[in-house]
Amino acid sequence: MSGLLNFLSGSFLGNLAGAALILIAGLIFIKIASSIMKKALSGSHLDEAVHKFIINVIRAVLYIVLTVVILGKLKVPTAPLVTVLGAAGAAIALALKDSLGNIAGGVLILANKLFKKGDVIDVSGEEGMVESIDLFVTTLKTYDNKVVTIPNGTITTSVIVNYSKEDIRRVDCVFSVAYDTDIAKAKDVLNAVAMKCPDGLDTPPPVVGVSQHQASSVELDLKVWCKTSKYFDVKYYLEEEVKAAFDEASITIPYPRMDVRVIE
């Protein structure tokens, strides 16, 4: 009996008190960590349901760790429990390999700020505006109003072009003129159109130059900088106005022709 009393009043009660303190401190820590995670996720572009899912997963992991620590403090053998949890975790990870890869991809997208909601991006040929960045997938809306859903794991292993990352963007146009065209005159016409473009920028200045000599034409490049949001406005303006300016200046835009000889 005295041995039992010594046990209860000694190491066991001490361990029990220590476990109680660990429990209280652990619960406070989990509450603080959850609050920090909520604030961090509130600034992201993930849906509210995704916020809750991430927080619940983190809390579950923390509760498991807290339980193992408390059992260890109470001298309960934790090795079998850790082994079982490890085996279960490995089995779940293997079964959900693709899903976990998509979750990791979503984290990488947000952590590296590859793009955000509202950006126009191109991923492996799929181009559109980012509608949402969710836990497993990212959703784009194309210019013709199609909705494209791409797994986050696929995005992070693909080439990503973000057209909205920078404030300004260059519009590149190519115009063909006949070989007998006065190139200096054609360049003056292109420069004049570029300078009149209402949404074109003066800095960096427009660039005009001969880029290639084709079989039946000389190709001239016209490069004009603009605000990213005005890209298509500038593109359409240049294409339309250059055609009108070439017509007014009697500059011929060649087109493929085939001479046919009839032998009688």
XYZ file of C-alpha atoms in Angstrom, residues 6-258:
253
model
C 4.398 6.733 -3.061
C 3.778 6.017 -6.744
C 0.595 8.104 -6.810
C 2.135 10.951 -4.846
C 5.405 10.818 -6.711
C 6.188 10.236 -10.332
C 2.635 9.528 -11.507
C 1.129 12.714 -10.090
C 4.120 14.654 -11.350
C 3.713 13.216 -14.812
C -0.034 13.837 -14.666
C 0.530 17.455 -13.702
C 3.090 17.816 -16.464
C 0.693 16.264 -18.971
C -2.034 18.690 -17.862
C 0.297 21.644 -18.377
C 1.299 20.309 -21.805
C -2.388 19.900 -22.689
C -3.227 23.474 -21.705
C -0.181 24.919 -23.461
C -0.851 22.767 -26.528
C -4.486 23.849 -26.802
C -3.458 27.501 -26.497
C -0.782 27.009 -29.158
C -3.238 25.309 -31.537
C -5.726 28.142 -31.053
C -3.072 30.786 -31.766
C -1.744 28.852 -34.769
C -5.268 28.499 -36.184
C -5.853 32.230 -35.782
C -2.577 33.037 -37.560
C -3.459 30.660 -40.393
C -6.901 32.253 -40.792
C -5.349 35.707 -41.117
C -2.739 34.443 -43.572
C -5.312 32.671 -45.734
C -7.726 35.612 -45.683
C -5.279 37.499 -47.908
C -5.134 34.671 -50.451
C -7.448 34.049 -53.401
C -8.623 30.656 -52.174
C -12.288 30.044 -51.495
C -13.601 30.035 -47.924
C -14.169 26.272 -48.084
C -10.510 25.778 -48.941
C -9.495 27.989 -46.006
C -11.453 25.768 -43.612
C -10.051 22.589 -45.141
C -6.437 23.719 -44.776
C -6.976 24.916 -41.205
C -8.732 21.677 -40.230
C -5.899 19.571 -41.664
C -3.284 21.591 -39.767
C -5.288 21.421 -36.548
C -5.713 17.652 -36.915
C -1.962 17.206 -37.311
C -1.282 19.418 -34.281
C -3.809 17.499 -32.158
C -2.148 14.202 -33.116
C 1.268 15.561 -32.172
C -0.123 16.905 -28.878
C -1.701 13.535 -28.068
C 1.561 11.677 -28.696
C 3.493 14.138 -26.497
C 0.977 13.807 -23.641
C 1.024 10.003 -23.816
C 4.807 10.101 -23.743
C 4.711 12.310 -20.646
C 2.404 9.781 -18.960
C 4.938 7.035 -19.780
C 2.494 5.321 -22.121
C 4.423 3.469 -24.878
C 4.083 5.634 -27.982
C 6.279 3.683 -30.390
C 3.444 1.377 -31.557
C 1.134 4.374 -31.967
C 3.718 6.296 -33.995
C 4.317 3.213 -36.142
C 0.605 2.797 -36.842
C 0.187 6.484 -37.620
C 3.221 6.409 -39.909
C 1.939 3.379 -41.799
C -1.516 4.902 -42.121
C -0.022 8.193 -43.310
C 2.101 6.430 -45.913
C -0.900 4.477 -47.202
C -3.026 7.609 -47.422
C -0.226 9.552 -49.125
C 0.202 6.789 -51.714
C -3.528 6.617 -52.402
C -3.813 10.390 -52.687
C -0.510 10.976 -54.494
C -2.019 13.008 -57.339
C -4.294 14.979 -55.016
C -1.410 15.795 -52.684
C 0.627 16.870 -55.710
C -2.161 19.262 -56.663
C -2.291 20.640 -53.123
C 1.471 21.179 -53.174
C 1.100 22.851 -56.562
C -1.488 25.242 -55.160
C 0.829 26.122 -52.282
C 3.701 26.768 -54.714
C 1.512 28.987 -56.891
C 0.532 31.143 -53.927
C 3.937 31.114 -52.215
C 5.837 32.104 -55.369
C 3.099 34.506 -56.518
C 3.131 32.982 -60.010
C -0.227 34.605 -60.718
C -3.332 35.831 -58.946
C -7.046 36.071 -59.577
C -7.712 38.389 -62.529
C -4.356 37.769 -64.261
C -4.318 36.641 -67.884
C -2.060 33.606 -68.224
C -1.137 30.881 -70.692
C -0.505 27.355 -69.412
C 0.494 24.803 -72.043
C -1.545 26.547 -74.707
C -4.582 27.253 -72.516
C -4.959 31.033 -72.311
C -7.459 32.948 -70.232
C -8.175 35.034 -67.148
C -7.704 33.409 -63.744
C -11.133 32.994 -62.152
C -10.052 31.137 -59.016
C -7.105 29.356 -57.402
C -8.495 26.483 -55.363
C -6.887 23.742 -53.307
C -6.647 21.231 -56.153
C -7.284 23.175 -59.364
C -7.043 26.602 -60.982
C -9.912 27.822 -63.147
C -9.462 30.023 -66.221
C -12.058 31.762 -68.366
C -11.052 32.090 -72.010
C -11.781 35.044 -74.284
C -14.688 33.154 -75.858
C -16.170 32.478 -72.386
C -15.091 28.868 -71.981
C -14.170 27.666 -68.496
C -10.899 25.720 -68.322
C -10.006 23.765 -65.180
C -6.332 22.825 -64.764
C -4.898 20.710 -61.898
C -2.415 22.721 -59.848
C 0.167 19.954 -60.145
C 0.015 20.249 -63.929
C 0.473 24.021 -63.772
C 3.620 23.909 -61.648
C 5.258 21.433 -64.045
C 4.347 23.470 -67.142
C 5.588 26.677 -68.720
C 3.492 29.563 -67.390
C 3.189 32.835 -69.291
C 1.714 35.650 -67.190
C 0.584 38.490 -69.453
C -0.570 40.619 -66.510
C 2.554 40.448 -64.350
C 4.018 43.690 -65.733
C 2.231 47.020 -66.137
C 3.308 47.500 -69.756
C 3.522 45.149 -72.708
C 4.833 45.339 -76.268
C 2.591 44.886 -79.296
C 4.461 43.258 -82.194
C 3.020 43.593 -85.704
C 4.452 42.400 -89.012
C 3.551 44.070 -92.328
C 4.570 42.942 -95.809
C 5.368 45.306 -98.688
C 6.348 44.653 -102.296
C 10.028 44.541 -103.300
C 9.701 47.717 -105.373
C 8.462 49.669 -102.328
C 10.500 52.598 -101.023
C 11.450 51.083 -97.645
C 12.251 54.454 -96.070
C 8.797 55.714 -97.052
C 7.109 52.593 -95.664
C 8.991 52.983 -92.378
C 7.924 56.637 -92.159
C 4.299 55.586 -92.621
C 4.571 52.978 -89.863
C 6.238 55.465 -87.515
C 3.511 58.021 -88.191
C 0.773 55.503 -87.374
C 2.580 54.459 -84.190
C 2.977 58.066 -83.027
C -0.755 58.713 -83.556
C -1.824 55.617 -81.619
C -3.852 57.010 -78.684
C -2.895 54.219 -76.278
C 0.714 53.761 -77.399
C 3.535 54.828 -75.083
C 6.302 57.256 -76.012
C 8.708 55.506 -73.639
C 9.952 53.003 -74.628
C 9.629 54.461 -78.134
C 8.119 52.565 -81.089
C 10.526 50.506 -83.199
C 10.286 49.966 -86.969
C 12.657 47.835 -89.039
C 13.035 45.293 -91.811
C 12.830 41.796 -90.329
C 12.831 39.386 -93.273
C 12.991 39.068 -97.042
C 10.357 36.647 -98.251
C 9.896 35.162 -101.726
C 7.586 37.943 -102.884
C 7.701 40.559 -100.124
C 9.772 42.453 -97.594
C 8.552 42.167 -93.999
C 8.607 45.170 -91.677
C 8.283 44.898 -87.905
C 6.357 47.500 -85.931
C 6.767 47.287 -82.152
C 4.734 49.579 -79.897
C 4.608 49.574 -76.095
C 1.350 50.105 -74.211
C -0.373 49.509 -70.902
C -1.072 45.803 -70.489
C -4.810 46.459 -70.235
C -4.725 48.227 -73.622
C -2.905 45.476 -75.536
C -5.740 44.457 -77.847
C -6.892 48.059 -78.367
C -3.420 48.956 -79.641
C -3.116 45.745 -81.663
C -6.370 46.338 -83.547
C -5.633 50.041 -84.018
C -2.258 49.382 -85.626
C -3.543 46.644 -87.926
C -6.405 48.806 -89.191
C -4.601 52.135 -89.428
C -1.512 50.751 -91.188
C -3.687 49.235 -93.918
C -5.426 52.573 -94.440
C -2.112 54.489 -94.354
C -0.495 52.112 -96.886
C -3.449 52.546 -99.219
C -3.214 56.330 -98.931
C 0.541 56.240 -99.616
C 0.064 53.809 -102.546
C 2.185 51.163 -100.827
C 1.328 47.706 -102.087
C 0.723 44.856 -99.676
C 1.592 41.778 -101.764
C -0.317 38.530 -101.671
C 0.565 35.090 -103.023
C 0.078 34.792 -106.775
C 0.460 31.960 -109.237
